[in-house]
Amino acid sequence: MIWNTNLRWRLPVTCLLLQVALVVLFGVFVRYDLNADPHWIGSQRNENTTSDMENEFYYRYPSFQDVHVMIFVGFGFLMTFLQRYGYSSVGFNFLLAAFGIQWALLMQGWFHSYKEGYIHLGVENLINADFCVGSVCVAFGAVLGKVSPVQLLIMTLFQVTLFSVNEFILLSLLEVKDAGGSMTIHTFGAYFGLTVTWILYRPSLHQSKERQSSVYHSDLFAMIGTLFLWMYWPSFNSAVSKHGDAQHRAAINTYCSLAACVLTSVALSSALHKKGKLDMVHIQNATLAGGVAVGTAAEMMLMPYGSLIVGFICGIVSTLGFVYLTPFLESRLRIQDTCGIHNLHGLPGIIGAIVGAVTASCANAKVYGIKGLANFFGFDGFKTSWDSSMQGKFQAAGLFVSLAIALVGGIIVGVILKLPFWGQPADENCFEDSVYWEMPEELKSTVLHPEDSTLKPAEP
Amino acid sequence: MIWNTNLRWRLPVTCLLLQVALVVLFGVFVRYDLNADPHWIGSQRNENTTSDMENEFYYRYPSFQDVHVMIFVGFGFLMTFLQRYGYSSVGFNFLLAAFGIQWALLMQGWFHSYKEGYIHLGVENLINADFCVGSVCVAFGAVLGKVSPVQLLIMTLFQVTLFSVNEFILLSLLEVKDAGGSMTIHTFGAYFGLTVTWILYRPSLHQSKERQSSVYHSDLFAMIGTLFLWMYWPSFNSAVSKHGDAQHRAAINTYCSLAACVLTSVALSSALHKKGKLDMVHIQNATLAGGVAVGTAAEMMLMPYGSLIVGFICGIVSTLGFVYLTPFLESRLRIQDTCGIHNLHGLPGIIGAIVGAVTASCANAKVYGIKGLANFFGFDGFKTSWDSSMQGKFQAAGLFVSLAIALVGGIIVGVILKLPFWGQPADENCFEDSVYWEMPEELKSTVLHPEDSTLKPAEP
Amino acid sequence: MIWNTNLRWRLPVTCLLLQVALVVLFGVFVRYDLNADPHWIGSQRNENTTSDMENEFYYRYPSFQDVHVMIFVGFGFLMTFLQRYGYSSVGFNFLLAAFGIQWALLMQGWFHSYKEGYIHLGVENLINADFCVGSVCVAFGAVLGKVSPVQLLIMTLFQVTLFSVNEFILLSLLEVKDAGGSMTIHTFGAYFGLTVTWILYRPSLHQSKERQSSVYHSDLFAMIGTLFLWMYWPSFNSAVSKHGDAQHRAAINTYCSLAACVLTSVALSSALHKKGKLDMVHIQNATLAGGVAVGTAAEMMLMPYGSLIVGFICGIVSTLGFVYLTPFLESRLRIQDTCGIHNLHGLPGIIGAIVGAVTASCANAKVYGIKGLANFFGFDGFKTSWDSSMQGKFQAAGLFVSLAIALVGGIIVGVILKLPFWGQPADENCFEDSVYWEMPEELKSTVLHPEDSTLKPAEP
């Protein structure tokens, strides 16, 4: 089979069509939220003050910028660990995220911010769009190196859509709490991505085996991604929590969980190596699992020690996953998970959903205060008959819904991406920038093995 | 001609003289703003509250830090794409910006914050100083690799001065709105820098051609710069906007414009390559043009779809500029623009000024509300006779003033920098760190071609 | 002597034991601060407002995130300048900081936030924990490349404890002002680290001399650390200052001092090289000395020109230190200071303490206002009989206490770390990642010199 990886028309046409459609849809549907409208004055928000400081912007903007860094630098650089795929890791992540946030503003807007015929945009929409794209970045980790940018745009188009439907079911229908997205972002993103890569299974991928490893400096670039994800994760989990104590608590819990996770990841990484040496893959990834796993419960009364326990467990589970589960998934289940997202987002996401369900089940007036309980869980009005136990059950239901939509959606999208005209690379040219990028002189001659005759683009 | 690139006395003397002068001038002129003075209490600012939260610090500081990152990491790393000029890109940018912000605090202070014999410093001055230096960083991009650090300090001295004069004319005399600096920062910086590099034309620059390209990892370093610029640009365009809705709106519009710009940059980059491959130069630069081009209008009622359209156009214009215009400028107009600032800051800056003028012209009470119009454009008091159409004309006038000062100033400064005693490198040693930096052992022997006998510093 | 550097049991056991102890202690002692508790409502804080915006979170969180970046990316990447120690620099810094912040939350919590049997955590505790760990990162710079991760965890355990005792003496007993930690963080951290490395003196360290230098790209990675430290230092020095003007002033002063420091560092670096070339070591380190040296006085009425003078002096002192003092310390005093922390944190820390003492001595009601003086220095209540001169003396006393605890503590901890079973590397294997890390294929064969037979891990 001759693979045509020449994107000269496919990529530009895809980008331009999508962008034109977005411009039209924004023109028809999108306006500013009251907080970003010149008609706004402080007193409209809170009768006791006329201060501009009450504008939602000041509550959320610093967290938004941190989340923004996580999506573009965090995920982008985390994936530069591959020796010959740095341009693509950063560049394709940039491309898919830039498209995804626009489409997410629309999709999430229709579900959550649609009033009087218009979507009203404010800073919270920007954060939620970044969150939605975060789940696409997770899925990208599974297929990294094996798909073309056109495939990534198509995947983003569908995944953002499915994400928004799933999020609507969870947050609006089931009234699940999931501020840090253990379910909506991580579990959904991971199992969606794993399903897609399962459908796209490449039996001869070993042909590009040597490029699936890192070189010294590519690992340092990846650490930039790891650290920005790790440092800003408290902002991620608190960014859309309720103002005040909930946002504050979410940051503290995430900080604690992540710190504990580093120690157990290091411990396991050393213990599982026959000479006790550390593996950069674990340091780059497993240390982050603690942030994923408090995504649901961080804003709840998880308590600092509870957060430490969650981080403790996830560092262990995630590192074990990298050592034992990833090879098993590849050899037995034909799931080729380039970045090991199952260990960083899949398992910890499920743990996070369970922790969230249990923590919600245990909520009571003693811990939260009566007003706190009403304010935080909304146990009033339509939900008067509800209680913590119900909330816990609905939380658990949210996990299963997320998994179901991820699996079904992943199969459908995987099949679409398997169509042979998206410009995907041949097995022996996976994990290789030169397929899609103009390379510096130094590398032009060394890029391809002489025997890679199949790479020759089938120019008409 | 023997070029003496030994800076042993020139650079230290320049640095120390400038810094001593700054200390003296700060001693004579600079004090704290009321918001940073211990006499301050919350109620002085707003009679309805005694909260410390009303301190200007909390409105502006997070945006300030983002802008600060853009100037030092953003611009610094963006220019590390050259294979042998990383130390200089980051290091000289650091040097000129550190000098420039101090000088800008004074220059802008005299024009805008001078009361009762003193300049009063607050966080907004810090942001504006960073903005001013941003225009120097833009101009640095045009002369990158071809000038000595002494020349850069001299250029910064003059450019900050001219910037402040231009900014005063625009903001205070013409009452132009330009919160994100499409005119004052980008257009001015770009055409100033292009004029300087035109005066400094080097006919034999092809001798260091091979070092004008990137290597694999230098391109990844440059992406750090690109991404921090891209991510924090919403803070850049909103940092000095009015509190509340204007700041909020500026962030949203910039976010939208930048996202659209990525897709069209990628589309054009692929479409213009004969095999459809992407070029890192476009991804590193053209993707940012959308931020430049909403600099003036971001805080206005540009609407989200308006922002998308601006970003859409700029991604295309900027990428076309890199492919067709930069080679043309070099071969026909003798303008050697190392980083292609004409495509990233010049053309998008002009587009931004035009978009701003048109958007201002269209302002009316229906869109902004009567109070909003008064509050935002200040259509009251002295300006009672003004209207949107007048504002639009003055906006357009601002563009021409900026271009005129940039061109005239650039010629004068270029001629000064052409004097032969600033330690500039010979043509065959351009784009080469080892001229000004102590190099690691590995590179010491490989730095210079054996035939580069002219490099020998002409020590007395 | 056969060095056993196999950490297979030592590192995991240390990590897991420490983490389990932390979980238990957190379970017994740690709860949320009122600001992070659902019982909180805005009005409890300030009777004039019921706004969530008065939650401490919104005053401190943006600064917290900046400090967090400084500790993990700033210090981590600053130390990647070594050609073969990048994994360890970033990775071990990550490990020790993740452990240290948890232990610091407890230690500092017992001293400062202990009420009714519990430590109450809020965002200010997170910042202070990061600060405390900052002093460990400083000390890590002295021993970089010569210790095992187990030793680093042991050092962190003791240093955090001593830091907290010293901090309690200074802030609570002597009532010293030290918001940016010139004494508590930098002076203490530097002299503690220097004492430890003096005890751990390695007479044959020249055997790994070649790996003590940088390569081209490792210097660029280090600049990422430098710049994030430099840019966010205004947040560092203002993060725990009083709300409002003090926080605002601390940011302005630090900004000014750092800017001046860059120019004098560059001047001296060039002046001290025989061909006038710049040295990356100075640019990476000395430029930061200005931030250290205004740590104590930044929130006081140091005045912008005062900050410039401090930065001016520190750039000179620090660069001179790198050129003349570091070699002297190594050859004569047997102090092997890998990163030159004496020049970046030691001397500037002492200068900062002196500047703080002098500035405090000069405080008077004319400069601060009567209310300002009472509010800022707390010259009322128990301290009614105090005055500025007393404050100045206590500030000076704080410096000597910090030095004394650092030296005595450093000797004790150094002796403990000298015990032969912590997995430290042999002299010829210092500054080498492959001792503790699984390396990429490319480097596996080139890592060790054939004659390094002593490296062979003494597997049982």
Short mmCIF file of N, CA, C and O in Angstrom, two decimals, chain A residues 292-383:
data_model
loop_
_atom_site.label_atom_id
_atom_site.label_comp_id
_atom_site.label_asym_id
_atom_site.label_seq_id
_atom_site.Cartn_x
_atom_site.Cartn_y
_atom_site.Cartn_z
N VAL A 292 -5.06 14.46 38.60
CA VAL A 292 -6.23 13.89 37.93
C VAL A 292 -7.22 13.33 38.95
O VAL A 292 -8.43 13.55 38.85
N ALA A 293 -6.67 12.64 39.94
CA ALA A 293 -7.53 11.85 40.83
C ALA A 293 -8.24 12.67 41.90
O ALA A 293 -9.11 12.15 42.59
N VAL A 294 -7.88 13.94 42.06
CA VAL A 294 -8.70 14.78 42.94
C VAL A 294 -9.54 15.77 42.14
O VAL A 294 -10.08 16.72 42.69
N GLY A 295 -9.64 15.51 40.85
CA GLY A 295 -10.40 16.44 40.01
C GLY A 295 -11.84 16.60 40.44
O GLY A 295 -12.39 17.70 40.44
N THR A 296 -12.47 15.51 40.83
CA THR A 296 -13.87 15.61 41.26
C THR A 296 -13.98 16.10 42.69
O THR A 296 -14.81 16.96 43.00
N ALA A 297 -13.15 15.57 43.56
CA ALA A 297 -13.35 15.81 45.00
C ALA A 297 -12.60 17.01 45.54
O ALA A 297 -12.81 17.38 46.70
N ALA A 298 -11.74 17.63 44.73
CA ALA A 298 -10.88 18.69 45.28
C ALA A 298 -11.67 19.80 45.94
O ALA A 298 -11.28 20.34 46.97
N GLU A 299 -12.80 20.15 45.37
CA GLU A 299 -13.57 21.27 45.94
C GLU A 299 -14.45 20.82 47.11
O GLU A 299 -15.03 21.65 47.80
N MET A 300 -14.53 19.51 47.31
CA MET A 300 -15.32 19.00 48.44
C MET A 300 -14.46 18.97 49.71
O MET A 300 -13.28 19.28 49.69
N MET A 301 -15.08 18.55 50.81
CA MET A 301 -14.33 18.45 52.07
C MET A 301 -13.55 17.14 52.11
O MET A 301 -13.75 16.30 52.97
N LEU A 302 -12.63 17.04 51.18
CA LEU A 302 -11.81 15.83 51.09
C LEU A 302 -10.81 15.77 52.24
O LEU A 302 -10.33 14.69 52.60
N MET A 303 -10.49 16.91 52.80
CA MET A 303 -9.49 17.09 53.86
C MET A 303 -8.07 16.92 53.28
O MET A 303 -7.85 16.09 52.41
N PRO A 304 -7.14 17.67 53.84
CA PRO A 304 -5.76 17.57 53.34
C PRO A 304 -5.21 16.15 53.41
O PRO A 304 -4.56 15.68 52.47
N TYR A 305 -5.47 15.43 54.50
CA TYR A 305 -4.93 14.06 54.56
C TYR A 305 -5.60 13.16 53.53
O TYR A 305 -4.98 12.25 53.00
N GLY A 306 -6.87 13.42 53.27
CA GLY A 306 -7.55 12.65 52.22
C GLY A 306 -6.87 12.86 50.88
O GLY A 306 -6.67 11.91 50.09
N SER A 307 -6.49 14.10 50.61
CA SER A 307 -5.80 14.39 49.36
C SER A 307 -4.46 13.67 49.30
O SER A 307 -4.07 13.14 48.25
N LEU A 308 -3.75 13.66 50.43
CA LEU A 308 -2.46 12.96 50.44
C LEU A 308 -2.65 11.48 50.14
O LEU A 308 -1.86 10.88 49.40
N ILE A 309 -3.69 10.90 50.70
CA ILE A 309 -3.92 9.47 50.47
C ILE A 309 -4.22 9.20 48.99
O ILE A 309 -3.69 8.26 48.40
N VAL A 310 -5.04 10.06 48.41
CA VAL A 310 -5.35 9.88 46.99
C VAL A 310 -4.08 9.99 46.15
O VAL A 310 -3.81 9.16 45.26
N GLY A 311 -3.27 11.00 46.43
CA GLY A 311 -2.02 11.16 45.69
C GLY A 311 -1.08 9.97 45.90
O GLY A 311 -0.45 9.49 44.96
N PHE A 312 -1.01 9.52 47.13
CA PHE A 312 -0.18 8.37 47.50
C PHE A 312 -0.54 7.16 46.62
O PHE A 312 0.32 6.54 46.00
N ILE A 313 -1.82 6.86 46.59
CA ILE A 313 -2.28 5.68 45.84
C ILE A 313 -2.03 5.85 44.34
O ILE A 313 -1.56 4.93 43.67
N CYS A 314 -2.31 7.05 43.85
CA CYS A 314 -2.23 7.23 42.39
C CYS A 314 -0.80 7.19 41.89
O CYS A 314 -0.56 6.72 40.76
N GLY A 315 0.15 7.68 42.67
CA GLY A 315 1.55 7.56 42.24
C GLY A 315 1.94 6.11 42.06
O GLY A 315 2.65 5.74 41.12
N ILE A 316 1.46 5.27 42.96
CA ILE A 316 1.76 3.84 42.89
C ILE A 316 1.05 3.19 41.70
O ILE A 316 1.66 2.50 40.87
N VAL A 317 -0.26 3.43 41.62
CA VAL A 317 -1.06 2.80 40.56
C VAL A 317 -0.52 3.21 39.18
O VAL A 317 -0.36 2.39 38.28
N SER A 318 -0.24 4.49 39.04
CA SER A 318 0.17 4.98 37.74
C SER A 318 1.53 4.41 37.32
O SER A 318 1.71 3.98 36.17
N THR A 319 2.47 4.37 38.25
CA THR A 319 3.78 3.82 37.91
C THR A 319 3.69 2.33 37.60
O THR A 319 4.31 1.84 36.64
N LEU A 320 2.93 1.62 38.39
CA LEU A 320 2.71 0.20 38.09
C LEU A 320 2.10 0.05 36.70
O LEU A 320 2.47 -0.84 35.93
N GLY A 321 1.19 0.93 36.38
CA GLY A 321 0.57 0.89 35.06
C GLY A 321 1.59 1.02 33.94
O GLY A 321 1.55 0.27 32.95
N PHE A 322 2.51 1.98 34.09
CA PHE A 322 3.53 2.15 33.05
C PHE A 322 4.40 0.90 32.90
O PHE A 322 4.77 0.52 31.80
N VAL A 323 4.71 0.28 34.02
CA VAL A 323 5.64 -0.85 33.96
C VAL A 323 4.96 -2.13 33.48
O VAL A 323 5.52 -2.87 32.68
N TYR A 324 3.74 -2.38 33.96
CA TYR A 324 3.12 -3.66 33.66
C TYR A 324 1.94 -3.57 32.69
O TYR A 324 1.74 -4.44 31.86
N LEU A 325 1.12 -2.53 32.83
CA LEU A 325 -0.13 -2.52 32.10
C LEU A 325 0.04 -2.10 30.65
O LEU A 325 -0.55 -2.70 29.73
N THR A 326 0.84 -1.06 30.41
CA THR A 326 0.99 -0.56 29.04
C THR A 326 1.53 -1.66 28.11
O THR A 326 0.98 -1.85 27.02
N PRO A 327 2.58 -2.38 28.50
CA PRO A 327 3.04 -3.46 27.61
C PRO A 327 1.96 -4.53 27.41
O PRO A 327 1.79 -5.05 26.30
N PHE A 328 1.19 -4.80 28.45
CA PHE A 328 0.12 -5.79 28.35
C PHE A 328 -0.96 -5.32 27.37
O PHE A 328 -1.42 -6.08 26.51
N LEU A 329 -1.35 -4.05 27.52
CA LEU A 329 -2.38 -3.52 26.63
C LEU A 329 -1.94 -3.63 25.17
O LEU A 329 -2.72 -3.96 24.29
N GLU A 330 -0.66 -3.33 24.93
CA GLU A 330 -0.18 -3.38 23.55
C GLU A 330 -0.12 -4.79 23.02
O GLU A 330 -0.59 -5.07 21.91
N SER A 331 0.44 -5.70 23.84
CA SER A 331 0.67 -7.04 23.30
C SER A 331 -0.60 -7.88 23.26
O SER A 331 -0.81 -8.66 22.34
N ARG A 332 -1.47 -7.69 24.25
CA ARG A 332 -2.64 -8.55 24.31
C ARG A 332 -3.90 -7.90 23.76
O ARG A 332 -4.73 -8.55 23.15
N LEU A 333 -4.08 -6.62 24.06
CA LEU A 333 -5.33 -5.98 23.65
C LEU A 333 -5.17 -5.12 22.40
O LEU A 333 -6.10 -4.46 21.99
N ARG A 334 -3.97 -5.12 21.84
CA ARG A 334 -3.72 -4.34 20.64
C ARG A 334 -4.03 -2.85 20.82
O ARG A 334 -4.50 -2.19 19.90
N ILE A 335 -3.78 -2.37 22.04
CA ILE A 335 -3.96 -0.94 22.30
C ILE A 335 -2.57 -0.31 22.41
O ILE A 335 -1.85 -0.54 23.38
N GLN A 336 -2.22 0.47 21.38
CA GLN A 336 -0.90 1.10 21.36
C GLN A 336 -1.03 2.52 21.89
O GLN A 336 -1.45 3.43 21.20
N ASP A 337 -0.65 2.68 23.15
CA ASP A 337 -0.88 3.93 23.88
C ASP A 337 0.46 4.66 24.01
O ASP A 337 1.20 4.47 24.96
N THR A 338 0.74 5.54 23.03
CA THR A 338 2.08 6.13 22.93
C THR A 338 2.55 6.76 24.24
O THR A 338 3.67 6.52 24.69
N CYS A 339 1.73 7.59 24.84
CA CYS A 339 2.16 8.32 26.03
C CYS A 339 1.75 7.64 27.33
O CYS A 339 2.01 8.18 28.41
N GLY A 340 1.10 6.53 27.24
CA GLY A 340 0.63 5.88 28.47
C GLY A 340 -0.48 6.66 29.15
O GLY A 340 -0.53 6.73 30.38
N ILE A 341 -1.40 7.19 28.36
CA ILE A 341 -2.47 7.99 28.96
C ILE A 341 -3.37 7.16 29.87
O ILE A 341 -4.03 7.69 30.74
N HIS A 342 -3.39 5.85 29.64
CA HIS A 342 -4.20 5.03 30.52
C HIS A 342 -3.72 5.12 31.97
O HIS A 342 -4.52 5.12 32.91
N ASN A 343 -2.42 5.26 32.13
CA ASN A 343 -1.84 5.34 33.47
C ASN A 343 -1.94 6.72 34.08
O ASN A 343 -2.00 6.88 35.29
N LEU A 344 -1.91 7.73 33.22
CA LEU A 344 -1.93 9.10 33.74
C LEU A 344 -3.34 9.65 33.82
O LEU A 344 -3.65 10.42 34.73
N HIS A 345 -4.20 9.29 32.89
CA HIS A 345 -5.55 9.87 32.90
C HIS A 345 -6.65 8.83 33.09
O HIS A 345 -7.68 9.14 33.68
N GLY A 346 -6.43 7.63 32.56
CA GLY A 346 -7.49 6.62 32.61
C GLY A 346 -7.74 6.11 34.02
O GLY A 346 -8.79 6.40 34.62
N LEU A 347 -6.78 5.37 34.54
CA LEU A 347 -6.95 4.83 35.89
C LEU A 347 -7.14 5.92 36.94
O LEU A 347 -8.07 5.84 37.75
N PRO A 348 -6.29 6.95 36.95
CA PRO A 348 -6.50 8.01 37.96
C PRO A 348 -7.84 8.71 37.79
O PRO A 348 -8.44 9.16 38.77
N GLY A 349 -8.33 8.81 36.56
CA GLY A 349 -9.63 9.42 36.36
C GLY A 349 -10.73 8.60 37.01
O GLY A 349 -11.63 9.14 37.67
N ILE A 350 -10.66 7.29 36.85
CA ILE A 350 -11.65 6.41 37.48
C ILE A 350 -11.54 6.50 39.00
O ILE A 350 -12.54 6.61 39.71
N ILE A 351 -10.29 6.47 39.49
CA ILE A 351 -10.10 6.62 40.94
C ILE A 351 -10.72 7.95 41.39
O ILE A 351 -11.40 8.02 42.42
N GLY A 352 -10.48 9.00 40.61
CA GLY A 352 -11.01 10.31 40.97
C GLY A 352 -12.53 10.33 41.02
O GLY A 352 -13.12 10.96 41.91
N ALA A 353 -13.15 9.63 40.08
CA ALA A 353 -14.62 9.57 40.08
C ALA A 353 -15.13 8.85 41.32
O ALA A 353 -16.10 9.28 41.95
N ILE A 354 -14.44 7.77 41.68
CA ILE A 354 -14.86 7.01 42.86
C ILE A 354 -14.64 7.84 44.13
O ILE A 354 -15.52 7.91 45.00
N VAL A 355 -13.48 8.47 44.22
CA VAL A 355 -13.20 9.31 45.39
C VAL A 355 -14.27 10.40 45.49
O VAL A 355 -14.76 10.70 46.58
N GLY A 356 -14.63 10.96 44.35
CA GLY A 356 -15.64 12.01 44.37
C GLY A 356 -17.00 11.50 44.83
O GLY A 356 -17.68 12.15 45.63
N ALA A 357 -17.37 10.33 44.36
CA ALA A 357 -18.66 9.75 44.74
C ALA A 357 -18.68 9.45 46.24
O ALA A 357 -19.66 9.75 46.94
N VAL A 358 -17.59 8.89 46.74
CA VAL A 358 -17.53 8.55 48.16
C VAL A 358 -17.55 9.83 49.00
O VAL A 358 -18.28 9.92 50.00
N THR A 359 -16.76 10.82 48.59
CA THR A 359 -16.70 12.05 49.37
C THR A 359 -18.06 12.75 49.38
O THR A 359 -18.50 13.27 50.42
N ALA A 360 -18.72 12.73 48.24
CA ALA A 360 -20.04 13.35 48.19
C ALA A 360 -21.03 12.60 49.07
O ALA A 360 -21.86 13.21 49.76
N SER A 361 -20.93 11.27 49.08
CA SER A 361 -21.84 10.46 49.91
C SER A 361 -21.70 10.80 51.38
O SER A 361 -22.65 10.68 52.15
N CYS A 362 -20.50 11.17 51.77
CA CYS A 362 -20.22 11.42 53.19
C CYS A 362 -20.55 12.85 53.60
O CYS A 362 -20.34 13.21 54.76
N ALA A 363 -20.97 13.68 52.65
CA ALA A 363 -21.24 15.08 53.00
C ALA A 363 -22.35 15.16 54.02
O ALA A 363 -23.35 14.45 53.93
N ASN A 364 -22.18 15.99 55.02
CA ASN A 364 -23.26 16.22 55.98
C ASN A 364 -23.15 17.62 56.55
O ASN A 364 -22.16 18.31 56.37
N ALA A 365 -24.19 18.01 57.24
CA ALA A 365 -24.29 19.39 57.71
C ALA A 365 -23.22 19.72 58.75
O ALA A 365 -22.85 20.87 58.94
N LYS A 366 -22.72 18.70 59.43
CA LYS A 366 -21.69 18.97 60.43
C LYS A 366 -20.41 19.45 59.74
O LYS A 366 -19.76 20.39 60.18
N VAL A 367 -20.09 18.80 58.66
CA VAL A 367 -18.84 19.13 57.97
C VAL A 367 -18.97 20.42 57.14
O VAL A 367 -18.07 21.26 57.15
N TYR A 368 -20.08 20.57 56.45
CA TYR A 368 -20.21 21.70 55.54
C TYR A 368 -20.99 22.87 56.14
O TYR A 368 -20.97 23.96 55.61
N GLY A 369 -21.68 22.64 57.26
CA GLY A 369 -22.63 23.63 57.74
C GLY A 369 -23.89 23.53 56.92
O GLY A 369 -23.84 23.10 55.76
N ILE A 370 -24.99 23.91 57.49
CA ILE A 370 -26.25 23.78 56.75
C ILE A 370 -26.25 24.69 55.53
O ILE A 370 -26.56 24.28 54.42
N LYS A 371 -25.82 25.94 55.74
CA LYS A 371 -25.75 26.84 54.61
C LYS A 371 -24.73 26.37 53.58
O LYS A 371 -24.92 26.48 52.38
N GLY A 372 -23.64 25.87 54.09
CA GLY A 372 -22.57 25.40 53.21
C GLY A 372 -23.06 24.26 52.32
O GLY A 372 -22.77 24.22 51.13
N LEU A 373 -23.83 23.36 52.91
CA LEU A 373 -24.33 22.22 52.17
C LEU A 373 -25.28 22.69 51.06
O LEU A 373 -25.22 22.23 49.92
N ALA A 374 -26.16 23.61 51.44
CA ALA A 374 -27.11 24.14 50.46
C ALA A 374 -26.35 24.90 49.38
O ALA A 374 -26.62 24.74 48.18
N ASN A 375 -25.41 25.68 49.80
CA ASN A 375 -24.67 26.51 48.87
C ASN A 375 -23.80 25.68 47.94
O ASN A 375 -23.74 25.90 46.74
N PHE A 376 -23.15 24.68 48.50
CA PHE A 376 -22.18 23.92 47.73
C PHE A 376 -22.83 22.85 46.86
O PHE A 376 -22.60 22.78 45.65
N PHE A 377 -23.64 22.01 47.46
CA PHE A 377 -24.25 20.93 46.68
C PHE A 377 -25.60 21.33 46.09
O PHE A 377 -26.18 20.58 45.32
N GLY A 378 -26.11 22.49 46.50
CA GLY A 378 -27.42 22.88 46.01
C GLY A 378 -28.51 21.96 46.51
O GLY A 378 -29.46 21.66 45.79
N PHE A 379 -28.36 21.46 47.75
CA PHE A 379 -29.39 20.57 48.30
C PHE A 379 -30.60 21.40 48.73
O PHE A 379 -30.92 21.54 49.90
N ASP A 380 -31.27 21.94 47.77
CA ASP A 380 -32.45 22.73 48.08
C ASP A 380 -33.25 22.86 46.80
O ASP A 380 -32.85 22.39 45.76
N GLY A 381 -34.39 23.49 46.86
CA GLY A 381 -35.23 23.62 45.69
C GLY A 381 -35.59 22.25 45.14
O GLY A 381 -35.98 21.35 45.89
N PHE A 382 -35.43 22.08 43.87
CA PHE A 382 -35.78 20.82 43.20
C PHE A 382 -35.14 19.62 43.88
O PHE A 382 -35.67 18.52 43.85
N LYS A 383 -33.99 19.86 44.50
CA LYS A 383 -33.28 18.73 45.10
C LYS A 383 -33.60 18.55 46.57
O LYS A 383 -32.85 17.85 47.27
#
